[in-house]
mmCIF file of C-alpha atoms and ligand atoms in Angstrom:
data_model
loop_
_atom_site.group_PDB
_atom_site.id
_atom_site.type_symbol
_atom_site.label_atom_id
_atom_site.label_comp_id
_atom_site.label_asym_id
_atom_site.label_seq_id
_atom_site.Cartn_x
_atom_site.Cartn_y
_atom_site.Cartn_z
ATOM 1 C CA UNK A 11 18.440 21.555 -34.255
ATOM 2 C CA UNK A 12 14.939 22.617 -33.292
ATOM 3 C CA UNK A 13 12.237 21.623 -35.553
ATOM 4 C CA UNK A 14 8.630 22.722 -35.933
ATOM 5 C CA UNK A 15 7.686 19.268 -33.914
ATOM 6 C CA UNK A 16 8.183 19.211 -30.698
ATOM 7 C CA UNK A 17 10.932 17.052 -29.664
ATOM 8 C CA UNK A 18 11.973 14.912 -26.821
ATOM 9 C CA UNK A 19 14.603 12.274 -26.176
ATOM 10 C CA UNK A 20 13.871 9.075 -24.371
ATOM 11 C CA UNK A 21 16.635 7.914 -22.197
ATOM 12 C CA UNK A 22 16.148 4.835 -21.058
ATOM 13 C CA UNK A 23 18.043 3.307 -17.711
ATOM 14 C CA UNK A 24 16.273 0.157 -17.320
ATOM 15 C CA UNK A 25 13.847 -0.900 -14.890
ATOM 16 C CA UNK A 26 10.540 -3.124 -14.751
ATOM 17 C CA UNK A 27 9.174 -0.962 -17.746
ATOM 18 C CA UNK A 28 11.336 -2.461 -19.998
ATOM 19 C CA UNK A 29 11.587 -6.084 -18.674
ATOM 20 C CA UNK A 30 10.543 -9.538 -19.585
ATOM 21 C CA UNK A 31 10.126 -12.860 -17.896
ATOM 22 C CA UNK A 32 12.811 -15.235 -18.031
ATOM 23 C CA UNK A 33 11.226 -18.461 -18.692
ATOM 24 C CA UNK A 34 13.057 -20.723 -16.852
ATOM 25 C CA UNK A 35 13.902 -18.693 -13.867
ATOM 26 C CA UNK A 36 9.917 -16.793 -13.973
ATOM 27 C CA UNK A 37 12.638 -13.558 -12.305
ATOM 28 C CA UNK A 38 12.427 -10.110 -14.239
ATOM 29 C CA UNK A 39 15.006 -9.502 -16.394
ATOM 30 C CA UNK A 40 15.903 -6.847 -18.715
ATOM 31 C CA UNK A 41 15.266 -6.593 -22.470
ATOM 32 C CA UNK A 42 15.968 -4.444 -25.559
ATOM 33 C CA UNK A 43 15.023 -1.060 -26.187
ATOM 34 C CA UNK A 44 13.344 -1.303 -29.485
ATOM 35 C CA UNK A 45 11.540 -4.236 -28.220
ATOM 36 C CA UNK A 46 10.024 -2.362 -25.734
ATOM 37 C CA UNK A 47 9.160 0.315 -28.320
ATOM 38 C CA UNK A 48 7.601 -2.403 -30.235
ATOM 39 C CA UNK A 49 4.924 -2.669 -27.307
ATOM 40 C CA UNK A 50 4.364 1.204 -27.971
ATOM 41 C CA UNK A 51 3.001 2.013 -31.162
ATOM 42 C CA UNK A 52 0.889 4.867 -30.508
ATOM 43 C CA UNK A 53 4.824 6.819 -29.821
ATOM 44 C CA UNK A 54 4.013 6.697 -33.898
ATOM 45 C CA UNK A 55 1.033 8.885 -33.294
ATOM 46 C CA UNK A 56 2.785 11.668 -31.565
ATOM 47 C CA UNK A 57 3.628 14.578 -33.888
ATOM 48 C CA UNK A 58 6.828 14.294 -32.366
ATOM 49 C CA UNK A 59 10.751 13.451 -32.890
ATOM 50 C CA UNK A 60 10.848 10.982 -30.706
ATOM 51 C CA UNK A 61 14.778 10.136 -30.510
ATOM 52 C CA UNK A 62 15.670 7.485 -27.435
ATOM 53 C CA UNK A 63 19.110 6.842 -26.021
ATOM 54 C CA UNK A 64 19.189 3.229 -24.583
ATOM 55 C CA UNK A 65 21.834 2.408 -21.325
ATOM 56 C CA UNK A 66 23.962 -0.631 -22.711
ATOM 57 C CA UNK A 67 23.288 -2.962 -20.423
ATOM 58 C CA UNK A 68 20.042 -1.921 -18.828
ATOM 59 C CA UNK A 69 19.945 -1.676 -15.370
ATOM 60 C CA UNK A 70 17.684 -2.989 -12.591
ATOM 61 C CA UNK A 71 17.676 1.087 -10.648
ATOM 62 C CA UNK A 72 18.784 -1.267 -6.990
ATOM 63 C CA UNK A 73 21.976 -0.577 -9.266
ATOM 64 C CA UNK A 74 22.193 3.244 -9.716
ATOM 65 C CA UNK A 75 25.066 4.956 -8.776
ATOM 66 C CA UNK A 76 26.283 8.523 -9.196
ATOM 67 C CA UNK A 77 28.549 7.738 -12.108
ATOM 68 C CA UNK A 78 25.017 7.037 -13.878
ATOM 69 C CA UNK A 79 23.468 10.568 -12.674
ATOM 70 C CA UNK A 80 26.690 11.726 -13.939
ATOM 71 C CA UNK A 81 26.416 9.794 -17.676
ATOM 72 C CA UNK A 82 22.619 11.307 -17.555
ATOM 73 C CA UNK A 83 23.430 15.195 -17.079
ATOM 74 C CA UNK A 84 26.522 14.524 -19.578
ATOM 75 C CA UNK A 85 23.573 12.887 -22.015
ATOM 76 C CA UNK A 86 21.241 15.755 -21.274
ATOM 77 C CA UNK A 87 23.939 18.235 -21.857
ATOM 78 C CA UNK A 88 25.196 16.764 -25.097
ATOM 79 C CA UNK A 89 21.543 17.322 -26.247
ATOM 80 C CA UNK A 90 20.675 20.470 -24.896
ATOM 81 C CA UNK A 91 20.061 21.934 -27.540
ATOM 82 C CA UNK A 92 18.543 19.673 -29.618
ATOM 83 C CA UNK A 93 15.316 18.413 -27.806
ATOM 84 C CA UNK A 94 12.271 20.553 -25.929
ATOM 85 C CA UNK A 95 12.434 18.247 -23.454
ATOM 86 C CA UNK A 96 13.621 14.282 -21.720
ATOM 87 C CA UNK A 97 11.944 11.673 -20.250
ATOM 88 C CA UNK A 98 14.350 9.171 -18.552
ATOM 89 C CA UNK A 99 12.264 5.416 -18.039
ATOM 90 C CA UNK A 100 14.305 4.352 -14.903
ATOM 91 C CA UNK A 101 13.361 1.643 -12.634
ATOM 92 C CA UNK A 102 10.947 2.618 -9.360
ATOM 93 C CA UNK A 103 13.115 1.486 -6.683
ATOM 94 C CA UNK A 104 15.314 4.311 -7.077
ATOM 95 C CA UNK A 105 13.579 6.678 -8.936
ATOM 96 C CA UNK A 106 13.572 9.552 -6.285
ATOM 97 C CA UNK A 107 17.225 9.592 -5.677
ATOM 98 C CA UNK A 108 18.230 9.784 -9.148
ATOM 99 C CA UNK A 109 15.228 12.582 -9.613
ATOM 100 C CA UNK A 110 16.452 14.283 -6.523
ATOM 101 C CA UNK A 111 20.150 13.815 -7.653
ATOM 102 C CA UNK A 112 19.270 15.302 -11.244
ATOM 103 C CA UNK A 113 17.271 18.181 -10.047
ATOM 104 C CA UNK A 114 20.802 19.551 -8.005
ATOM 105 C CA UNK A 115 23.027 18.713 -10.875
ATOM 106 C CA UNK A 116 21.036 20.502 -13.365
ATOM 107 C CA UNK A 117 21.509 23.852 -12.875
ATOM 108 C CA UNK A 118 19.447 26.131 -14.124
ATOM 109 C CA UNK A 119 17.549 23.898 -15.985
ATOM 110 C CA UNK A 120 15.226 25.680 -18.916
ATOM 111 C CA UNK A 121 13.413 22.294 -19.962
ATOM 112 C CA UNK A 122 11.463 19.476 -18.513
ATOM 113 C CA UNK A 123 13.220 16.052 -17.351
ATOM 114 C CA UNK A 124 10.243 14.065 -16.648
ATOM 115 C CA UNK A 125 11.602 10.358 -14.898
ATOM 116 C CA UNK A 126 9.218 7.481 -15.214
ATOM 117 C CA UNK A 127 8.544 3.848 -14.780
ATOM 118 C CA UNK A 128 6.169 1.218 -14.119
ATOM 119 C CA UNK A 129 5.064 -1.216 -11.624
ATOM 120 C CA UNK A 130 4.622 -4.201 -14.417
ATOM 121 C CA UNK A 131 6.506 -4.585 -18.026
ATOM 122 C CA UNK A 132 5.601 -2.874 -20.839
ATOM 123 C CA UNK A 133 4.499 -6.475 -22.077
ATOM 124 C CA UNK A 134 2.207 -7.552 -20.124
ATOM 125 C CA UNK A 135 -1.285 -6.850 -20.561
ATOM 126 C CA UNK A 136 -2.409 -4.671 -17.965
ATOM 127 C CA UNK A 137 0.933 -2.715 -17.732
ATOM 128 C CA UNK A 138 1.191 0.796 -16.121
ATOM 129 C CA UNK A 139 4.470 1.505 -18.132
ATOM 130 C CA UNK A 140 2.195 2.494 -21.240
ATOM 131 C CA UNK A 141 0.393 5.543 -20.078
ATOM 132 C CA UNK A 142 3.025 6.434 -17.856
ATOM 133 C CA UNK A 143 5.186 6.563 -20.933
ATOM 134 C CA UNK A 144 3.019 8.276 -23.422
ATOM 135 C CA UNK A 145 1.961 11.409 -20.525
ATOM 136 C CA UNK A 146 5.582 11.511 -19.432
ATOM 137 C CA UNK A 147 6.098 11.975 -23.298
ATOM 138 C CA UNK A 148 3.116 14.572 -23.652
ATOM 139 C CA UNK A 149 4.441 16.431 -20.638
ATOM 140 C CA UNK A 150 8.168 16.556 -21.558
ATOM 141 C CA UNK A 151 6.994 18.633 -25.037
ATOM 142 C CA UNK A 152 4.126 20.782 -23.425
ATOM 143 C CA UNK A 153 4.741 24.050 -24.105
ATOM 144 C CA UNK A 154 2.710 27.834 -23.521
ATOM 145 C CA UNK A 155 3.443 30.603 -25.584
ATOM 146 C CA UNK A 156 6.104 29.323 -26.727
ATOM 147 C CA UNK A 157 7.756 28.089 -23.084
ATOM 148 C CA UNK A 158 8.347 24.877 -21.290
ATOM 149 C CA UNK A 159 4.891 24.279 -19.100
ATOM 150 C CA UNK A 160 7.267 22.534 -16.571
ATOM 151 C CA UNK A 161 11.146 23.352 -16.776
ATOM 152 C CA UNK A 162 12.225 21.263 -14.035
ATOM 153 C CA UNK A 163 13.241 17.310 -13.006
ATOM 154 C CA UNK A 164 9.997 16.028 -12.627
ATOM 155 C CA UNK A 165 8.332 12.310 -11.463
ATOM 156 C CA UNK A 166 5.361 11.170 -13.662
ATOM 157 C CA UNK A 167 3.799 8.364 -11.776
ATOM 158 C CA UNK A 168 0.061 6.982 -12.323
ATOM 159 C CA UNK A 169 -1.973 10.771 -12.073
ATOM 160 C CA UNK A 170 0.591 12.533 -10.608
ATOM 161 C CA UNK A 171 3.202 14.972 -11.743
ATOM 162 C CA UNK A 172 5.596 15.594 -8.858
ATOM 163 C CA UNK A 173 8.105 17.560 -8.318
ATOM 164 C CA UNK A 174 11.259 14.921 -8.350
ATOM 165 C CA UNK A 175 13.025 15.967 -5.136
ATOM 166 C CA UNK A 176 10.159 16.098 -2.779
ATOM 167 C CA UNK A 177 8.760 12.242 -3.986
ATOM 168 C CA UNK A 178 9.033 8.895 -2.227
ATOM 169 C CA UNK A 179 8.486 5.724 -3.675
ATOM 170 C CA UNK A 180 5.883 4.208 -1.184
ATOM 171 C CA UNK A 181 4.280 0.964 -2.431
ATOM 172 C CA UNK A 182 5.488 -1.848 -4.060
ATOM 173 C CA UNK A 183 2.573 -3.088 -5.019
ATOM 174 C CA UNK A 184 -0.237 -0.381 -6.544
ATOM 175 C CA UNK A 185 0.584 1.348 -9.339
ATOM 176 C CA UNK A 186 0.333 4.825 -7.656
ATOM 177 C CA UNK A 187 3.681 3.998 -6.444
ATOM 178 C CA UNK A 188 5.294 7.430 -5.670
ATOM 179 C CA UNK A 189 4.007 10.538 -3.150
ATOM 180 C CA UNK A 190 5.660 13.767 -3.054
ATOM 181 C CA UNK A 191 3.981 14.628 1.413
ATOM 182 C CA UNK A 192 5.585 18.009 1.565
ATOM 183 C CA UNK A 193 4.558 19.282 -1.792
ATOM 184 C CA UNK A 194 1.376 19.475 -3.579
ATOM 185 C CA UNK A 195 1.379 17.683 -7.251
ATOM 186 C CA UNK A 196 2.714 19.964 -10.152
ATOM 187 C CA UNK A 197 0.105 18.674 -12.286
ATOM 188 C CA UNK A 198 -2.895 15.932 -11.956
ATOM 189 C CA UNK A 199 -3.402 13.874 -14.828
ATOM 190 C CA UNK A 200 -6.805 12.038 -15.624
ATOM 191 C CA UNK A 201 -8.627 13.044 -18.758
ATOM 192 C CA UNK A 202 -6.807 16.404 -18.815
ATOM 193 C CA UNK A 203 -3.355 17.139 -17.876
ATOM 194 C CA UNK A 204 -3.885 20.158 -14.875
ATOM 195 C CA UNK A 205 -1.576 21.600 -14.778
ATOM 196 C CA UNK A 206 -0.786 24.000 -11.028
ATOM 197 C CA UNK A 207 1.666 27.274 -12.572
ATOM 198 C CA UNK A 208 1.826 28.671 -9.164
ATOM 199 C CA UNK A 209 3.798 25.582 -7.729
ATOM 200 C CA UNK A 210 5.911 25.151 -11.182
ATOM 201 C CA UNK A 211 9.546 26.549 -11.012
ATOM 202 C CA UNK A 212 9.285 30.030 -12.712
ATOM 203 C CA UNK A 213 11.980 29.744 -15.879
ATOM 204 C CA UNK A 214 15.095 31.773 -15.471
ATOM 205 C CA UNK A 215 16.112 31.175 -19.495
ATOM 206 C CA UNK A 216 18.417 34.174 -19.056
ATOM 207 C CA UNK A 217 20.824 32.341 -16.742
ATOM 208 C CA UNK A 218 23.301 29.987 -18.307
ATOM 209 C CA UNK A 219 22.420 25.902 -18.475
ATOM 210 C CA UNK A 220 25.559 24.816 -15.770
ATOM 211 C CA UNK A 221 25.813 20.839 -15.652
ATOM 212 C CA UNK A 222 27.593 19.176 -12.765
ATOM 213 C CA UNK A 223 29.057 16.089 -12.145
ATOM 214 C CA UNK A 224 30.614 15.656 -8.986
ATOM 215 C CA UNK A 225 29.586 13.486 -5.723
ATOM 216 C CA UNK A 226 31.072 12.508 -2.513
ATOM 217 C CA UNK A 227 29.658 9.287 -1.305
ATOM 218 C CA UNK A 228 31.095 9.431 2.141
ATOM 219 C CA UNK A 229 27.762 9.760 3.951
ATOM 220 C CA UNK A 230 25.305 7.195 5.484
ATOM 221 C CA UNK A 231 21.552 7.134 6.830
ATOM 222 C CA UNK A 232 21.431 6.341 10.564
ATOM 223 C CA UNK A 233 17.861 5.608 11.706
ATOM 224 C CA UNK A 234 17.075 5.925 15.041
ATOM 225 C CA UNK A 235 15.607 3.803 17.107
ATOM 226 C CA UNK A 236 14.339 2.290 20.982
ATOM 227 C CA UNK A 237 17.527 0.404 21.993
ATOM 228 C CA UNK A 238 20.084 1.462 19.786
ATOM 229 C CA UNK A 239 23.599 0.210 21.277
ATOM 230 C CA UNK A 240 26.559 2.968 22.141
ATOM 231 C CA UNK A 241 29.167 0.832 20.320
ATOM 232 C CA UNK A 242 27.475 0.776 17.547
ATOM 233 C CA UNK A 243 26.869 4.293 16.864
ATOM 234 C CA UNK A 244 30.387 4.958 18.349
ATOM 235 C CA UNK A 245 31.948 3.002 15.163
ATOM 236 C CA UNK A 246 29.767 4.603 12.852
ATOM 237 C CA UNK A 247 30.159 7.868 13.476
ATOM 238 C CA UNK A 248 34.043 7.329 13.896
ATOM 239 C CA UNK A 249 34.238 5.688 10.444
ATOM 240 C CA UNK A 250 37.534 7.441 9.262
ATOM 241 C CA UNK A 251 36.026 8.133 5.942
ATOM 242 C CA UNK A 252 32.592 10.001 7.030
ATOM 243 C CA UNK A 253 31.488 13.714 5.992
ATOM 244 C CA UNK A 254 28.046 13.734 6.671
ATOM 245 C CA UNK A 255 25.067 11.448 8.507
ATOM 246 C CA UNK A 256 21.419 12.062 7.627
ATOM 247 C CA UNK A 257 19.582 11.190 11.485
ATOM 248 C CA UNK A 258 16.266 9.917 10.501
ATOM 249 C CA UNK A 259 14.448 10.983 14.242
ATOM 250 C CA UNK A 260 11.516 10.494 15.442
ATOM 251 C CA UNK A 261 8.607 12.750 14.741
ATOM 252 C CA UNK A 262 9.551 16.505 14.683
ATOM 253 C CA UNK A 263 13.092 15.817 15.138
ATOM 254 C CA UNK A 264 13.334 14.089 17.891
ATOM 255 C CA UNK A 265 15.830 11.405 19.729
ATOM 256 C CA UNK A 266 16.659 9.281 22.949
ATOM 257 C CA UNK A 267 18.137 11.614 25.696
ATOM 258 C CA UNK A 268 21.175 9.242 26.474
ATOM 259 C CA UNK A 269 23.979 10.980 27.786
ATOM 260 C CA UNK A 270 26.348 8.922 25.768
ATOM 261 C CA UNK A 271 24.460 9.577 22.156
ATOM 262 C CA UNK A 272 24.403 13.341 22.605
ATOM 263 C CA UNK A 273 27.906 13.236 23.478
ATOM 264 C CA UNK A 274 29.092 11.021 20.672
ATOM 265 C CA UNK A 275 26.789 13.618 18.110
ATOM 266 C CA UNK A 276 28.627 16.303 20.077
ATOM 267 C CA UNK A 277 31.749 15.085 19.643
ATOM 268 C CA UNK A 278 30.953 14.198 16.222
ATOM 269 C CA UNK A 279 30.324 17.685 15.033
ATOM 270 C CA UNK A 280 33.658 18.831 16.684
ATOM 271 C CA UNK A 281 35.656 17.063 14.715
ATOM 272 C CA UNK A 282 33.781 18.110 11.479
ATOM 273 C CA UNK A 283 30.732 15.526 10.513
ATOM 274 C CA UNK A 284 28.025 17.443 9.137
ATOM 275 C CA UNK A 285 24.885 15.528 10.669
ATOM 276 C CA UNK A 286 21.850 16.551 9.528
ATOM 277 C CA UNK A 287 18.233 15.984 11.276
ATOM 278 C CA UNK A 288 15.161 13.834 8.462
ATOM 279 C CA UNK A 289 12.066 13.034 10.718
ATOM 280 C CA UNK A 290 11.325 9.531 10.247
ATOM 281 C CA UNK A 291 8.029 10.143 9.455
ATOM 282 C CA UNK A 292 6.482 10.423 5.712
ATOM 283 C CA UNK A 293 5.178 14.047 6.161
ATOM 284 C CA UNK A 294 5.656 17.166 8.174
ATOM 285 C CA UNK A 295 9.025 18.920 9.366
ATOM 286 C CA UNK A 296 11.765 19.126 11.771
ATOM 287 C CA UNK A 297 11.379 21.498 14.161
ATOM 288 C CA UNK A 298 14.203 20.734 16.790
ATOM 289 C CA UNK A 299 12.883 23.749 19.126
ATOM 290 C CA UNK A 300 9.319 21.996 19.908
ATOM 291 C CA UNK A 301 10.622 19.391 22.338
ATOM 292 C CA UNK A 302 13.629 19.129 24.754
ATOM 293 C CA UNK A 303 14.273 15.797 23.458
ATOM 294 C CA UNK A 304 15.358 17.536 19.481
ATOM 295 C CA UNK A 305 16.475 20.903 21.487
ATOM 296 C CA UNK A 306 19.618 18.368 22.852
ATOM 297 C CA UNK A 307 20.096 17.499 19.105
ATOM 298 C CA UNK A 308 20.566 21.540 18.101
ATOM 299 C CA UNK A 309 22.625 22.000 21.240
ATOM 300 C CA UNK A 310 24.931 19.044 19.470
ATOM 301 C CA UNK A 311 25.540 20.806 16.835
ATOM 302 C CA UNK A 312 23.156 18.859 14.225
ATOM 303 C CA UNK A 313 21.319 20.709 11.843
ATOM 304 C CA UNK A 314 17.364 20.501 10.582
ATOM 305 C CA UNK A 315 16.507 19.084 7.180
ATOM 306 C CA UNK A 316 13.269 20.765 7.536
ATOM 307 C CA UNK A 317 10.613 19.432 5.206
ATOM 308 C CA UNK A 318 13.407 17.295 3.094
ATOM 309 C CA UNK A 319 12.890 13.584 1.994
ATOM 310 C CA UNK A 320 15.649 11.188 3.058
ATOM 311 C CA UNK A 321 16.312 10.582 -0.686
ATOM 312 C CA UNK A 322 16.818 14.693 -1.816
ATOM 313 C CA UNK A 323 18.813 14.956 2.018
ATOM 314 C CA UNK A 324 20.953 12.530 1.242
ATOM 315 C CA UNK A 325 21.777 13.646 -2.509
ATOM 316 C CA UNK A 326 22.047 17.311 -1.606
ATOM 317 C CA UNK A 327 24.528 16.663 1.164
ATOM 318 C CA UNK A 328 26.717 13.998 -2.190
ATOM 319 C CA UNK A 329 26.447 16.861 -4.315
ATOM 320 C CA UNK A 330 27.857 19.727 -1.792
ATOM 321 C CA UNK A 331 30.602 17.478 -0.708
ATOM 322 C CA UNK A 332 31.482 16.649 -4.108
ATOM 323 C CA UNK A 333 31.880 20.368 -4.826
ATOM 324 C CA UNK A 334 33.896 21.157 -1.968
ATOM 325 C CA UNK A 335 32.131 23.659 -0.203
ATOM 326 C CA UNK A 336 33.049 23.548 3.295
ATOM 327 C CA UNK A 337 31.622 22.413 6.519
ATOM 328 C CA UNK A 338 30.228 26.507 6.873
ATOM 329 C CA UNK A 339 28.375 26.826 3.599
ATOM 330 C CA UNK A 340 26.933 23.122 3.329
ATOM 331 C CA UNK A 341 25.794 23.675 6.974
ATOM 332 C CA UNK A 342 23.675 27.157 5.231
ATOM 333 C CA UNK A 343 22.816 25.395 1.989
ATOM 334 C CA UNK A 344 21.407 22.707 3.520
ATOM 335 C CA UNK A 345 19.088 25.667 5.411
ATOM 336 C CA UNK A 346 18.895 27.086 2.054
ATOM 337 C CA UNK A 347 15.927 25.676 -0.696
ATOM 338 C CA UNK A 348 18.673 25.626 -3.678
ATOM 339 C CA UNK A 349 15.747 24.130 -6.445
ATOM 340 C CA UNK A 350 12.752 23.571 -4.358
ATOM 341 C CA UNK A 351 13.720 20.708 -2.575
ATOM 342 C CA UNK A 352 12.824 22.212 0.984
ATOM 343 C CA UNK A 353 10.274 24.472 2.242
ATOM 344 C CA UNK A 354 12.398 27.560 2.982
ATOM 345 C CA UNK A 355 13.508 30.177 1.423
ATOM 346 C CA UNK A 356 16.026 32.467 2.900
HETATM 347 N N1 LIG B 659 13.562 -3.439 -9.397
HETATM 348 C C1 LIG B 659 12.962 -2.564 -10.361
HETATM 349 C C2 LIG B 659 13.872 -1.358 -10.516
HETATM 350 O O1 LIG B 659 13.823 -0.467 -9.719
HETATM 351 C C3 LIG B 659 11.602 -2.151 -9.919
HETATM 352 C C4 LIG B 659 10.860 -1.247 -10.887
HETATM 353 O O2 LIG B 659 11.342 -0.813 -11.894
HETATM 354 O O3 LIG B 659 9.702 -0.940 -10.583
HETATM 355 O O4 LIG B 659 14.642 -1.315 -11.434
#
């Protein structure tokens, strides 16, 4: 039931936010929900039902899997209804494959799902997790005229609200830990939250709330690079159990003119493998046409991720596998920007 308060629910995965030194060991490990809440007490000064659904045990996110994504939507679904808005704490390592995960599985999602973390626990004294806790709160419940400001899967890390399947966790080290290249912020937080409405998902509240579930993990990363040994590719790609390989080129989609690697690619997509082109760089596109050495790759059958990050690529091509579309329609929807995730519309 809706109140008059706005209300969000706090999921909470795990992750450095919500971890304490072991004292004999000095390694982070996880601890307790409500005493991480106990570090929080302004969460008492929102005007807010605040309800919080804690992962039993925590995990460190190096441990995600899809049957978590999956437990999240079926959490998020279960309380649909009953909350404005969620803000899963999940651990940085991970955070932009579970975002980029969510944001597919979430169809036609009419409320914010704002994922957040921090670089240093919640108890310790100079700790990111607090701020990044209390906006990713503030921005879950914003509302205008009525409406969710931002009704789709979201990162909230340091100033930045990105859009979750365009961001990359980048530095393990600062707290600004996360950049979204290929798309500009949703919102910039310092001592107001600004938010940008023109690069916000517009809200389709007439079309149903449809949560999914399903993944195929058959699929691996295969970075390119100088010297990279015909065997070894050879096995790869001929792993009896393979659907799809994300190629992280170089630059705009490019690779090594071998003889032997466009013919195993070749051969590859012939007997079905849906391989799929991610530059290796942190911004710009794919755009196999520009040089001969990516024109081989489109001539081999692979196909451009455009604009994509690694982490929404990889999830994307889980997700369409999972729902058995065949080798025809994931080759278009991976052309196709389903929720924002690449720079094309069609
Ligand atoms: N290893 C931690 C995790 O991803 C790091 C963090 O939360 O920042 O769970």
């Amino acid at each position: 039931m809706i109140t008059k308060y706005p209300s969000v629910l706090l999921i909470y995965t795990g992750g450095t936010i919500g971890m304490i030194e072991n004292p004999e060991t000095g390694a982070l490990e996880n601890f307790n929900f409500d005493q991480l809440l106990k570090h929080v007490p302004e969460l008492k000064k929102f005007n807010y039902r605040i309800s919080s659904y804690q992962f039993d045990p925590p995990i460190d996110s190096s441990d995600m899997e899809p049957q978590a994504w999956a437990k999240l939507v079926k959490i998020i679904n279960y309380n649909y209804d009953n909350f404005d808005g969620f803000v899963i704490l999940h651990g940085t390592d991970t955070m932009a494959y579970t975002a980029s995960a969510l944001s597919f599985m979430l169809e036609n999602l009419s409320k914010p799902v704002i994922l957040t973390g921090s670089q240093l626990p919640i108890g310790v004294l100079r700790t990111d997790g607090k701020e990044n806790l209390i906006t990713a709160i503030e921005i879950a419940a914003a509302k205008i005229n009525g409406k969710p400001i931002v009704p789709e899967v979201c990162i909230f890390f340091e100033n930045h609200l990105m859009r979750g399947n365009r961001t990359t966790k980048i530095n393990a080290e600062n707290f600004n830990a996360f950049r979204s290249y290929n798309y500009p912020p949703l919102a910039r937080v310092g001592i107001h939250i600004k938010y940008e409405p023109s690069r916000i998902r517009k809200l389709h509240e007439e079309k149903p709330f449809i949560p999914h579930y399903l993944f195929d993990t058959n699929v691996v990363i295969l970075t390119l690079f100088p010297g990279m040994q015909e065997g070894v590719i050879s096995s790869i790609l001929r792993s009896p159990e393979l659907k799809a390989v994300i190629l992280k080129t170089f630059g705009s989609g490019n690779a090594p003119q071998k003889e032997w690697f466009i013919r195993e690619l070749k051969e590859a997509n012939e007997r079905g493998l849906i391989i799929v082109n991610v530059t290796q760089c942190s911004s710009g596109a794919v755009e196999m046409e520009r040089y001969g050495t990516g024109l081989q790759l489109l001539q081999a059958g692979v196909i451009s991720g455009y604009d994509s990050t690694v982490e929404s690529a990889l999830t994307k091509l889980m997700f369409l596998l999972g729902h058995g579309y065949s080798n025809k329609e994931i080759r278009y929807l991976m052309n196709t920007s389903i929720v924002g995730e690449i720079s094309r519309d069609l």
